[in-house]
Coordinates of C-alpha atoms and ligand atoms in Angstrom, one line a residue:
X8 CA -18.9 -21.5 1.1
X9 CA -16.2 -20.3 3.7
X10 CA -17.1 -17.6 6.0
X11 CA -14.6 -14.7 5.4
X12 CA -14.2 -13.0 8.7
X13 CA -15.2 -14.5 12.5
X14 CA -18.6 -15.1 12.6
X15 CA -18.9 -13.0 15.6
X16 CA -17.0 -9.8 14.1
X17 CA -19.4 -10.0 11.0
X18 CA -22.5 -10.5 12.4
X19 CA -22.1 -7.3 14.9
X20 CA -21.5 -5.8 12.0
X21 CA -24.8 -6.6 9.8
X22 CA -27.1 -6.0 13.1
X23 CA -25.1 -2.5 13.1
X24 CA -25.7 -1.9 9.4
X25 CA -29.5 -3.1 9.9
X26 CA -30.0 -0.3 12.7
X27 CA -28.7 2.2 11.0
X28 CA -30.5 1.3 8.2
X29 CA -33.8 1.8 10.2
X30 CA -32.8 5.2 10.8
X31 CA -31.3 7.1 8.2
X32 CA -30.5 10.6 9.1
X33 CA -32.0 11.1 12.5
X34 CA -30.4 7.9 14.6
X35 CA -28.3 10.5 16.0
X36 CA -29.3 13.7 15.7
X37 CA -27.5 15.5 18.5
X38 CA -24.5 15.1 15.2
X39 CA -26.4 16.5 13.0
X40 CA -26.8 19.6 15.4
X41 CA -23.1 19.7 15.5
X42 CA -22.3 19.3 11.8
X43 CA -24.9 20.8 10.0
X44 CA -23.3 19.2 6.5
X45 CA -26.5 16.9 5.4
X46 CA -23.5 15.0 3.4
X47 CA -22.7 13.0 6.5
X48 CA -25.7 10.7 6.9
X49 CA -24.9 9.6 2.6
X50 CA -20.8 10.1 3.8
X51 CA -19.1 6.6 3.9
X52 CA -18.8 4.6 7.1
X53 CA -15.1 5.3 6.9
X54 CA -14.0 3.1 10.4
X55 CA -15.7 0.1 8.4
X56 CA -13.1 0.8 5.6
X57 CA -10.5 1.1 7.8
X58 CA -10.7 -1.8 9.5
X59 CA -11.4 -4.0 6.1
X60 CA -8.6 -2.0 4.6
X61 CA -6.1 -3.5 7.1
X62 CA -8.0 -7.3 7.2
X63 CA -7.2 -7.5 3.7
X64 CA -3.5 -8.1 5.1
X65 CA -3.9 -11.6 6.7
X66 CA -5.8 -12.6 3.2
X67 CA -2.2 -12.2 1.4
X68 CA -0.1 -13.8 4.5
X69 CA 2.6 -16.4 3.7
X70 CA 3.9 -19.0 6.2
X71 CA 2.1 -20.5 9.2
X72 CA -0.7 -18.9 10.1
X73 CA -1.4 -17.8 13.9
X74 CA -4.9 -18.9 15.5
X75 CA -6.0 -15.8 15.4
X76 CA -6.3 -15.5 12.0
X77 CA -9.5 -13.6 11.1
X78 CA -9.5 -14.4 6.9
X79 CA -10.0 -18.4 8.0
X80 CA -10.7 -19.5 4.4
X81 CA -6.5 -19.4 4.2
X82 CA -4.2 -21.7 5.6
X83 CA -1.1 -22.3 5.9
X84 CA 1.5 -22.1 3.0
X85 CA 4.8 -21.8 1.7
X86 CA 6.3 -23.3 4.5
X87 CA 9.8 -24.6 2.8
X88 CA 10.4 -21.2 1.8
X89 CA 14.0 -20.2 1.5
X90 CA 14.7 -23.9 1.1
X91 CA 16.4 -23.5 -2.3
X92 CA 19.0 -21.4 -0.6
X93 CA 19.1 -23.1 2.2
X94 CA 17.7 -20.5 4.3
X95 CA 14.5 -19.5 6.3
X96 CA 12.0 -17.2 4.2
X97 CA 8.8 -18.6 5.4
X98 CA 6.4 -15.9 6.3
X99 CA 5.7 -12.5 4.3
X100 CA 2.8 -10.9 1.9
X101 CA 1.9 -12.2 -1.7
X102 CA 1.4 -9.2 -3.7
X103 CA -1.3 -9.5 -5.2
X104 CA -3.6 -12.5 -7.0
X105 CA -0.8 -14.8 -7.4
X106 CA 1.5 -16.8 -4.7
X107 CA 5.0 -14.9 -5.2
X108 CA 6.9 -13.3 -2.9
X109 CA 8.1 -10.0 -4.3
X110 CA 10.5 -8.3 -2.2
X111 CA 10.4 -4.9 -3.8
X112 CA 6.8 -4.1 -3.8
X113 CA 6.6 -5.9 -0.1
X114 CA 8.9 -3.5 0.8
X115 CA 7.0 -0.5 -0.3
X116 CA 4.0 -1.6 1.3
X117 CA 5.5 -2.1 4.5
X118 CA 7.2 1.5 4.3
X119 CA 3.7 2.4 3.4
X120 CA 1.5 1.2 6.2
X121 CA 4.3 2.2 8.6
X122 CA 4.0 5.9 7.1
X123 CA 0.6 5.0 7.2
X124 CA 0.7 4.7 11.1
X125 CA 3.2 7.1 11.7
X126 CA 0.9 10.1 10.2
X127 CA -2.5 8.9 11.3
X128 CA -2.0 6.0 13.8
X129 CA -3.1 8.4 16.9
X130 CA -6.7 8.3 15.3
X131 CA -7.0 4.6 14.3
X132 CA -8.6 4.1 17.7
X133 CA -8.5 0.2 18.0
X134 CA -7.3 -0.7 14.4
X135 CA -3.7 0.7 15.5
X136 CA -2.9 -3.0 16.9
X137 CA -4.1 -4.6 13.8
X138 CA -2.0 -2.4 11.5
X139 CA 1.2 -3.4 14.0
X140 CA 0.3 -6.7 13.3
X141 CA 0.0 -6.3 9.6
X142 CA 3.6 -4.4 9.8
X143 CA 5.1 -6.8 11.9
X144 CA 4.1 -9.6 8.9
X145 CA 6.1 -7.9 7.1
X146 CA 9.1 -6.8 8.9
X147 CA 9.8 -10.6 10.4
X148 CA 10.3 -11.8 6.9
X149 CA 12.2 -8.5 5.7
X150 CA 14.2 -9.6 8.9
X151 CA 15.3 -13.2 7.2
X152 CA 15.9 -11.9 4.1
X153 CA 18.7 -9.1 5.0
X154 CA 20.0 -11.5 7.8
X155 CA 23.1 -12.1 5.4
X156 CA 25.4 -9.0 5.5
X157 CA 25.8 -7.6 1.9
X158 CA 22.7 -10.2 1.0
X159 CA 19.2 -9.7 0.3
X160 CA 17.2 -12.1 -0.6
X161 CA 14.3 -10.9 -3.1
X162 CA 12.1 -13.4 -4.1
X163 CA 10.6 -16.4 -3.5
X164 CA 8.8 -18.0 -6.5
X165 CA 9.3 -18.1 -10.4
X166 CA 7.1 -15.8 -11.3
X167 CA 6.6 -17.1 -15.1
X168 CA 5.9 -20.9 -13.8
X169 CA 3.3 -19.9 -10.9
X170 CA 1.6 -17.3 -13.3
X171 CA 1.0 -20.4 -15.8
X172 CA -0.8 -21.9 -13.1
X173 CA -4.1 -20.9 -10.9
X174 CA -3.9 -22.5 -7.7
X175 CA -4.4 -22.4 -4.3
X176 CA -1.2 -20.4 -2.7
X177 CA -2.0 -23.7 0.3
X178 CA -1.5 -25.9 -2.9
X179 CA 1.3 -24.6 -5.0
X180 CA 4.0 -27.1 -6.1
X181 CA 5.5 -24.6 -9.3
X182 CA 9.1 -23.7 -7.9
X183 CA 9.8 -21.7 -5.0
X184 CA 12.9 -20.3 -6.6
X185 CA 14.6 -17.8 -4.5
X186 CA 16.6 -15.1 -5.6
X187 CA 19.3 -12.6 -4.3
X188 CA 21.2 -9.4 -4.7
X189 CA 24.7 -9.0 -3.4
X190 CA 28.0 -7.3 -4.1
X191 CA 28.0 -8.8 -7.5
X192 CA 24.9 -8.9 -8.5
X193 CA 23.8 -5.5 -6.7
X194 CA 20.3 -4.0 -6.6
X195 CA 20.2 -0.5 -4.7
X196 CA 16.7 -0.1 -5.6
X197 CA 15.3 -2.8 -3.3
X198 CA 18.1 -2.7 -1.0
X199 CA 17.4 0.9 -0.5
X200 CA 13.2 0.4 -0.2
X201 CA 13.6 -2.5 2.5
X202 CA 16.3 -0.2 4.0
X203 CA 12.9 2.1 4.2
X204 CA 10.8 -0.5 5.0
X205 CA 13.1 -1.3 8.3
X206 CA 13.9 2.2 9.3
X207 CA 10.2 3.5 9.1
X208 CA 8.8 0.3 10.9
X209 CA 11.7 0.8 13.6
X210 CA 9.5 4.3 14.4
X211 CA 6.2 2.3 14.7
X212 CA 7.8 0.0 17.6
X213 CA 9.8 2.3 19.2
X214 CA 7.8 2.6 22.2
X215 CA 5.7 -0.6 22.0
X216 CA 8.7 -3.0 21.4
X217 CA 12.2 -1.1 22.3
X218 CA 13.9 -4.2 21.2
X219 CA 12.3 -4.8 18.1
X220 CA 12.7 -1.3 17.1
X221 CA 16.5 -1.5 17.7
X222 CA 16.9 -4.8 15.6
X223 CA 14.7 -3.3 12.5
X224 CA 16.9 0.3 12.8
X225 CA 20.3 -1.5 12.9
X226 CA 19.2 -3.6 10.1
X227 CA 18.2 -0.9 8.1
X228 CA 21.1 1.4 8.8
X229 CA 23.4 -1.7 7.4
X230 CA 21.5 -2.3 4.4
X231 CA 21.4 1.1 3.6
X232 CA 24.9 1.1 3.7
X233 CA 25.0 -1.7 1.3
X234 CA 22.4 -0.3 -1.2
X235 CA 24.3 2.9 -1.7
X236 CA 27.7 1.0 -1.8
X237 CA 27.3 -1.7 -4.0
X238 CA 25.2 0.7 -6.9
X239 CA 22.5 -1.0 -9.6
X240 CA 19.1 -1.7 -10.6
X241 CA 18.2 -5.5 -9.4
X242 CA 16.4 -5.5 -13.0
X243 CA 19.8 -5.9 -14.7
X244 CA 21.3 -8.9 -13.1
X245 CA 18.0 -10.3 -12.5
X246 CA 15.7 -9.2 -15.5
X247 CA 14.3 -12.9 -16.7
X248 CA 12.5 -13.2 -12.7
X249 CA 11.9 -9.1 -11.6
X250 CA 10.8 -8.1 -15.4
X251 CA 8.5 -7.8 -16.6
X252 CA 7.0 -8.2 -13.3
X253 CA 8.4 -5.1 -10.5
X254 CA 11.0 -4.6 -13.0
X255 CA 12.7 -1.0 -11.7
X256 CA 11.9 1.1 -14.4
X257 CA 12.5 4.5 -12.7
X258 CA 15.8 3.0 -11.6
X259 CA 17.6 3.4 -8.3
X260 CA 18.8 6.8 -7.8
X261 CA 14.6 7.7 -6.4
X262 CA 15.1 4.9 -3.3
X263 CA 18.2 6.3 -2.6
X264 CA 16.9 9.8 -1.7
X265 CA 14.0 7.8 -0.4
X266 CA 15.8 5.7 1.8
X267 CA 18.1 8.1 3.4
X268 CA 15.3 10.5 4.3
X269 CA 14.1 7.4 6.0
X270 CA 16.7 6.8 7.8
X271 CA 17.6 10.5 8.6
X272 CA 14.1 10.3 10.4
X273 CA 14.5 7.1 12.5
X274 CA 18.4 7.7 13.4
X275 CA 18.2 11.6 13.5
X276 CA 22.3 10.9 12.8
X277 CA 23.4 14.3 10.6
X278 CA 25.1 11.6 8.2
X279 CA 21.9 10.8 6.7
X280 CA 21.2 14.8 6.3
X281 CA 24.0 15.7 4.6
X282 CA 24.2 12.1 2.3
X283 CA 20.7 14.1 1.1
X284 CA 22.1 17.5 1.2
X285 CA 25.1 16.7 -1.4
X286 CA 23.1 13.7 -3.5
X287 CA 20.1 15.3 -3.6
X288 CA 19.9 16.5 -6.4
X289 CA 21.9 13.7 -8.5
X290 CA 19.3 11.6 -7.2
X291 CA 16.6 13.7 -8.7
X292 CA 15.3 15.4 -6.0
X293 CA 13.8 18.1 -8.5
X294 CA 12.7 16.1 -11.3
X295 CA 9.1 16.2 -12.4
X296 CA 8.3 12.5 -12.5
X297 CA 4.6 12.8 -9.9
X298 CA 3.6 9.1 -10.2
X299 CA 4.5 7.9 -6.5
X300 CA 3.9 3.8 -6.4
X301 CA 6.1 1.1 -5.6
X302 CA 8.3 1.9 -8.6
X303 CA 9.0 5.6 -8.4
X304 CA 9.4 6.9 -4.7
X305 CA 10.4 10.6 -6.0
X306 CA 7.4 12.1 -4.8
X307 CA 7.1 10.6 -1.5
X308 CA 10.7 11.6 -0.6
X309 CA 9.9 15.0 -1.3
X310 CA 7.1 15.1 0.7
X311 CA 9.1 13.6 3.8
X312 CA 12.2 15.8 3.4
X313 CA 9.7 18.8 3.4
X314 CA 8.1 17.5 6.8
X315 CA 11.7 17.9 8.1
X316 CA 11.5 21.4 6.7
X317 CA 8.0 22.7 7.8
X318 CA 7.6 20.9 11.3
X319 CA 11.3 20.4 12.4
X320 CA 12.7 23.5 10.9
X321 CA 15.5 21.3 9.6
X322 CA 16.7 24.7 7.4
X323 CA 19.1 23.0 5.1
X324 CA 16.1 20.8 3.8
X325 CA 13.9 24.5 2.6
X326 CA 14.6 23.2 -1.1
X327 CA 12.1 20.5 -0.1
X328 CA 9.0 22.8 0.7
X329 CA 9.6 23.8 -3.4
X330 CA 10.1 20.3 -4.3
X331 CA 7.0 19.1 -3.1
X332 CA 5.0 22.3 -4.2
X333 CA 6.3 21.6 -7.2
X334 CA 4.9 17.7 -6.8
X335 CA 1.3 19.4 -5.3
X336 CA 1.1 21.8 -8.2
X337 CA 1.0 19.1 -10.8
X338 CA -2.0 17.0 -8.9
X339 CA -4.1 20.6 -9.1
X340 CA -6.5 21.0 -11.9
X341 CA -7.0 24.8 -13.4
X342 CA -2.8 25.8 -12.8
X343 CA -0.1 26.3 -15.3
X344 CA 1.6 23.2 -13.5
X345 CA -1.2 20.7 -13.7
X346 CA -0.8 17.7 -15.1
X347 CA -4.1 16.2 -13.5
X348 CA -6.3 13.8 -15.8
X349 CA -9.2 12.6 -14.2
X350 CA -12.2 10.3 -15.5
X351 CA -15.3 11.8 -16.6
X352 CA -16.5 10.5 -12.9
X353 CA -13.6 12.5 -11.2
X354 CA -10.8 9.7 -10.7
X355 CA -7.2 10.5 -10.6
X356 CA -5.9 8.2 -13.8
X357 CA -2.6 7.8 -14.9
X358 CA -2.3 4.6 -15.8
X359 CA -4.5 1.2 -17.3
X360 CA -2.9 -1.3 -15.1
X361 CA -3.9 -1.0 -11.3
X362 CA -4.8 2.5 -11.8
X363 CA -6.4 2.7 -7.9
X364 CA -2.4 2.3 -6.5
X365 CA -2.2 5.7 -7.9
X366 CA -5.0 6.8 -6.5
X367 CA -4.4 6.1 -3.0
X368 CA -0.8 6.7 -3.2
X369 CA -1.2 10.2 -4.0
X370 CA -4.5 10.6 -1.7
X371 CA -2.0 10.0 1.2
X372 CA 0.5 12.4 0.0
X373 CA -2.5 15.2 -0.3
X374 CA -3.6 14.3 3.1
X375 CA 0.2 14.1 4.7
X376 CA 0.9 17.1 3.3
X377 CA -2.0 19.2 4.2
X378 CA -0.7 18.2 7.9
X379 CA 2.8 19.3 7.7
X380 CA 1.4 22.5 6.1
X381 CA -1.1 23.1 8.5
X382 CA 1.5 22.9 11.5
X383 CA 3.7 24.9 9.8
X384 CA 0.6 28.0 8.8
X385 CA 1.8 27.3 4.7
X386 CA 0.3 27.2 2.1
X387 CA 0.9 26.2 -2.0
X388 CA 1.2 28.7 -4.4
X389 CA 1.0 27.5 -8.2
X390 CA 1.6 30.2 -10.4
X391 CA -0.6 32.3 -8.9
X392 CA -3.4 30.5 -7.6
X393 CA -3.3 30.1 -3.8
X394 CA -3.9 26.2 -2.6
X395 CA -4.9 25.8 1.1
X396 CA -4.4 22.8 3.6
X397 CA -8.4 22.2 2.9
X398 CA -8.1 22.5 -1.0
X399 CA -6.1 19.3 -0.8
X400 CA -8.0 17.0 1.6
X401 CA -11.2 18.0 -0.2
X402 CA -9.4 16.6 -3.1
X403 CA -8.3 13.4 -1.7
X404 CA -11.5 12.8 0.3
X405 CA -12.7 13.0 -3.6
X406 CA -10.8 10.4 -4.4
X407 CA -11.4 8.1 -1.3
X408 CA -15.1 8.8 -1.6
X409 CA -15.0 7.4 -5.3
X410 CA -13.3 4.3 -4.3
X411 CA -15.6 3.5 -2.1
X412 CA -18.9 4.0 -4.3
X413 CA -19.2 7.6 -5.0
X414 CA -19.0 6.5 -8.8
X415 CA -20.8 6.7 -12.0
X416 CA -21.3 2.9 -11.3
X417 CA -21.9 3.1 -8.2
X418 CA -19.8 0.6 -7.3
X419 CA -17.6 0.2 -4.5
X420 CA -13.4 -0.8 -5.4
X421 CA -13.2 -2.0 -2.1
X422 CA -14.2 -5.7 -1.7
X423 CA -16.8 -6.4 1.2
X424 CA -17.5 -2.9 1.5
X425 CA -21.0 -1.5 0.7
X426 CA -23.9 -2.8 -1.0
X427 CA -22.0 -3.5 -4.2
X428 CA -18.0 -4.6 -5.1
X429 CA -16.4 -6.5 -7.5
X430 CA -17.5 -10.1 -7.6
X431 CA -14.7 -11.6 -9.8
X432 CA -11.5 -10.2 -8.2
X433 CA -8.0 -11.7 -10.0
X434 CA -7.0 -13.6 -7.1
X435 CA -6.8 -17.5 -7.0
X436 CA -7.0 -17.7 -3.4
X437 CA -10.1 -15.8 -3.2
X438 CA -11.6 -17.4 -6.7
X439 CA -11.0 -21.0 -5.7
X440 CA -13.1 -23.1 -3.3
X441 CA -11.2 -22.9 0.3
X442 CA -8.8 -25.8 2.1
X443 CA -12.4 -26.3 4.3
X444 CA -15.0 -26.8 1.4
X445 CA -12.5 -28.9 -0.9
X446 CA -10.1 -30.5 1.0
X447 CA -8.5 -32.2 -1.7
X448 CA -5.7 -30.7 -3.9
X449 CA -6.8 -28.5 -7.0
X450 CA -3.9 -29.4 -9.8
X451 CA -2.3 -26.4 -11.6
X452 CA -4.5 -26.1 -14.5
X453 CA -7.7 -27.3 -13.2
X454 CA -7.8 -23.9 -11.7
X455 CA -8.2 -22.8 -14.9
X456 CA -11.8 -23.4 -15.2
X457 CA -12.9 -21.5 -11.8
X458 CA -10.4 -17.9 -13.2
X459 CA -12.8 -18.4 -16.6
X460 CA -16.1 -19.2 -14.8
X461 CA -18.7 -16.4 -14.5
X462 CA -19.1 -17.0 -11.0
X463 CA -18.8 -14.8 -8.1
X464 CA -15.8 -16.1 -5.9
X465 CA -16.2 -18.3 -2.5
X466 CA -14.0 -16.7 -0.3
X467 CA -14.6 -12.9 0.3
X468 CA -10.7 -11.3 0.5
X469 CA -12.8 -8.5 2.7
X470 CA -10.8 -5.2 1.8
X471 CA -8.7 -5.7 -1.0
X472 CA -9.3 -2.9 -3.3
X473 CA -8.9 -3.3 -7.1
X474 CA -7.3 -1.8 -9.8
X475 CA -10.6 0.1 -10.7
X476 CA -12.2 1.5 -13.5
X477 CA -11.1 2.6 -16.9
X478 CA -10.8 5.7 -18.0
X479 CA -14.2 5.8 -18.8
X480 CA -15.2 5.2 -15.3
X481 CA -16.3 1.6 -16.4
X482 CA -15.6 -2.0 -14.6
X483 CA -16.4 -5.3 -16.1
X484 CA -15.4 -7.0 -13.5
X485 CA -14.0 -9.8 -14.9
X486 CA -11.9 -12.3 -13.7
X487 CA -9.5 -12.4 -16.3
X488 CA -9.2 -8.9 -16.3
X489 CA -5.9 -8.2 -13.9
X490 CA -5.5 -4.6 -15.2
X491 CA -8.6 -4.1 -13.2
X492 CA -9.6 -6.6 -10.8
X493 CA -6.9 -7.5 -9.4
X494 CA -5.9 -6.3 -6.1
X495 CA -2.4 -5.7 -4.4
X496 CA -0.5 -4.9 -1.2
X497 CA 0.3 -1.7 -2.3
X498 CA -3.0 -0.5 -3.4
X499 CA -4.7 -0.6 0.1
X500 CA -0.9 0.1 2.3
X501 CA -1.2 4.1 1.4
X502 CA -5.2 3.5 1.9
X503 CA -5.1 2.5 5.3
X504 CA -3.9 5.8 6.1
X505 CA -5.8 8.2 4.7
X506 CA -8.9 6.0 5.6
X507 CA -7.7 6.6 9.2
X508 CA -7.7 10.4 8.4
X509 CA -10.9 10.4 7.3
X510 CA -12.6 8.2 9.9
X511 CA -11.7 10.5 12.7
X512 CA -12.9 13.6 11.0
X513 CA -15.5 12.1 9.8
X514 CA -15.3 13.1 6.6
X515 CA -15.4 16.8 7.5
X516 CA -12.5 18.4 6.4
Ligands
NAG603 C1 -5.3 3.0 -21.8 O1 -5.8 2.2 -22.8 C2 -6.4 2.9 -23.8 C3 -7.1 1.9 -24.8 O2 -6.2 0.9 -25.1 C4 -5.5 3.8 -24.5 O3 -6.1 4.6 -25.5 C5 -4.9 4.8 -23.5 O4 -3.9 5.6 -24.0 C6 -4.3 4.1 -22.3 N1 -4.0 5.0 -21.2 C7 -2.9 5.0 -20.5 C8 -2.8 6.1 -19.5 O5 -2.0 4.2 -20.7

């Protein structure tokens, strides 16, 4: 069995688990003096979560993998890719348990870790490199594929083909297809979230790498450009490889608003400000649609254009403060506006298939928010009932807290974290012996047989979080069973955030 993280890195961390363990609640008791909540010594060790949260990254890498990889049961992979276009994608995130590149939902993530570190980076403490480095994955191959003017490329891999097989990403021989928007075949939807993706990560770099920074802002100010001019879902002209897959279903207009509050922020050019001013509300700004995930980016634009409101007094943009009330209202049980379901358990559900993305999508928007309105002395009123800064990060430290084992089951949704996680996660990488046990190629279908095995699987992809439980707050944990077990980029992106959050408050809110 392969060893999942560096031996060294792991084993500091068991003799740190074992001490602690020797003392539970009075190992440091000058704390509990200080916070005399007797939750904290049961609270979650939510640095450990953070830092998993962000390992998870190198576990999804494409390409050629640096020697400081810490997930060493991965290797190298995908290293034509681009080939069939005769260009250089190599590099980049799978998205999840299989070996495609999506460029939609990679975009997404990477707007969502850089949002991520923009928010909450100042407390990440030493995990703030790490989460560079898992942007920076990112944002080199996002790099290659707008390098074309008027181009992006999308995807790499035929999603039907490698979902027929279950192999090793370091053995995969179904076609690296690669596919592309352009004037003709336009897709403003994922022009318009890597547009996001390259603005926001421009702000992460800005003082660490001038350079960099300027190359990702240019980029995304010219694709951009091209997403708004050339105007269409990439799910109509490429529908047989996106669908039904990260098919657009929420259509474009939400990454435009998205995107050009993104770039409003990292160019602070008025152009942007008025493009949102006059579109706004064509693009929906006001509509009520309150599931934020890598298809529908309504929500989160709100609750960045109200940022620009509430801390920079950007006055044209006080429509915003409403907009995301409005978004805030609906997440709050016991008002006219809710439209909160939960579990019996106490989990934000909306949705069978990788309901967790949802939860720590709008966990992050609850915590992000509370921040602006706490700068800004605001509150939320929803018909009535008065909803403070605290109201909502008591909410998503809820949320986070159930993730991570605070559950009927308790079980924890995060892999490698706690005394018990899913076992069986839908990933072949993870399932299937590593390049260093079994050297030797594993064939397409042979795969098979390790997805349907009973078995827990060899190589622990420490972090990634699953889709979660039911509505009934129940997990089988099977293999099989992607609605539930398996785990994606943009699951843990928004996570990594609101895990730094909570890490440096502790949990006290
Ligand atoms: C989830 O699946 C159950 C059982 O099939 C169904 O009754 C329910 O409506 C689904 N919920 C959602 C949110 O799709």
């Amino acid at each position: 069995m392969a060893l999942s993280v560096s031996f060294t890195s792991f084993s500091t961390l068991i003799l740190l688990c074992f001490f602690a363990s020797l003392f539970p609640g009075n190992a440091f008791p000058s704390q509990l003096y200080h916070h005399p909540n007797h939750r904290r010594f049961a609270s979650h060790n939510y640095r450990d979560a953070l830092t998993k949260s962000i390992l998870f990254f190198e576990g999804q890498r494409s390409g050629k993998l640096p020697s400081n990889q810490r997930l060493s049961w991965r290797r190298d992979s995908g290293l034509s890719d681009g080939s069939a276009m005769h260009v250089d994608l190599v590099g980049g995130y799978y998205d999840a348990g299989d070996n495609v590149k999506f460029g939609f939902p990679m975009a997404f993530t990477t707007t969502m870790l850089s949002w991520s570190v923009l928010e909450f980076g100042g407390l990440m403490q030493g995990e703030l490199q790490n989460a560079r480095v898992a942007i920076r994955w990112a944002t080199d191959y996002l790099l290659k594929a707008t390098s074309h003017p008027n181009t992006i490329y999308v995807q790499v891999g035929d999603a039907n083909k490698d979902h027929s097989c279950w192999e090793r990403p370091e053995d995969m021989d179904t076609p690296r297809s690669v596919f592309k928007i352009d004037k003709n075949t336009p897709g403003s939807d994922v022009a318009a979230e890597t547009a996001a993706a390259l603005a926001s990560a421009s702000l992460i770099f800005r003082k660490s790498d001038p350079s960099y920074s300027r190359l990702l802002l240019t980029r995304a100010i010219r694709v951009f450009a091209f997403a708004n001019k050339y105007r269409g879902s990439y799910s109509n002209g490429l529908k047989p490889y996106v669908c039904p897959f990260y098919c657009s279903y929420s259509g474009y207009q939400d990454e435009l608003l998205w995107g050009a509050a993104w770039l409003h922020k990292a160019t602070r050019n008025p152009a942007y400000l008025n493009y949102i001013q006059v579109n706004g509300q064509s693009l929906g700004a006001d509509e009520s649609d309150n599931v934020f995930g890598w298809d529908n980016k309504h929500a989160g634009a709100r609750i960045l254009l109200s940022k620009a409101f509430l801390v920079q007094k950007v006055q044209v943009l006080h429509d915003y403060k409403g907009h995301a009330d409005n978004y805030i209202c609906s997440l709050i049980p016991g008002n006219p506006f809710s439209q909160a379901q939960y579990t019996p358990g106490g989990l934000l559900f909306r949705m069978n298939d990788s309901n967790m993305q949802y939860v720590t999508s709008t966990s992050f928007l609850l915590l992000t928010y509370a921040k602006y309105l706490t700068t800004a002395h605001k509150v939320v009123t929803c018909g009535g009932m008065t909803v403070t800064p605290k109201r909502l990060r008591a909410i998503a430290k809820k949320q986070v807290d159930y993730l991570l084992g605070d559950n009927p089951l308790k079980m924890s949704y995060m892999v490698g974290y706690g005394g018990r996680y899913p076992q069986r996660i839908h990933h072949r990488g993870s399932s299937l012996p590593s390049i260093a046990v079994h050297p030797a190629k594993i064939q397409c279908s042979s795969g098979f047989s390790a997805m349907k095995s009973p078995s827990p699987n060899p190589n622990i992809l420490v972090g990634a979080v699953v889709g979660g439980p039911d509505q009934h707050d129940r997990f089988p944990d099977q293999r099989p069973d992607y609605e539930q077990s398996e785990p994606a980029t943009y699951i843990n992106a928004p996570l990594v955030g609101a895990l730094a959050y909570l890490a440096h408050s502790s949990g006290q809110l």
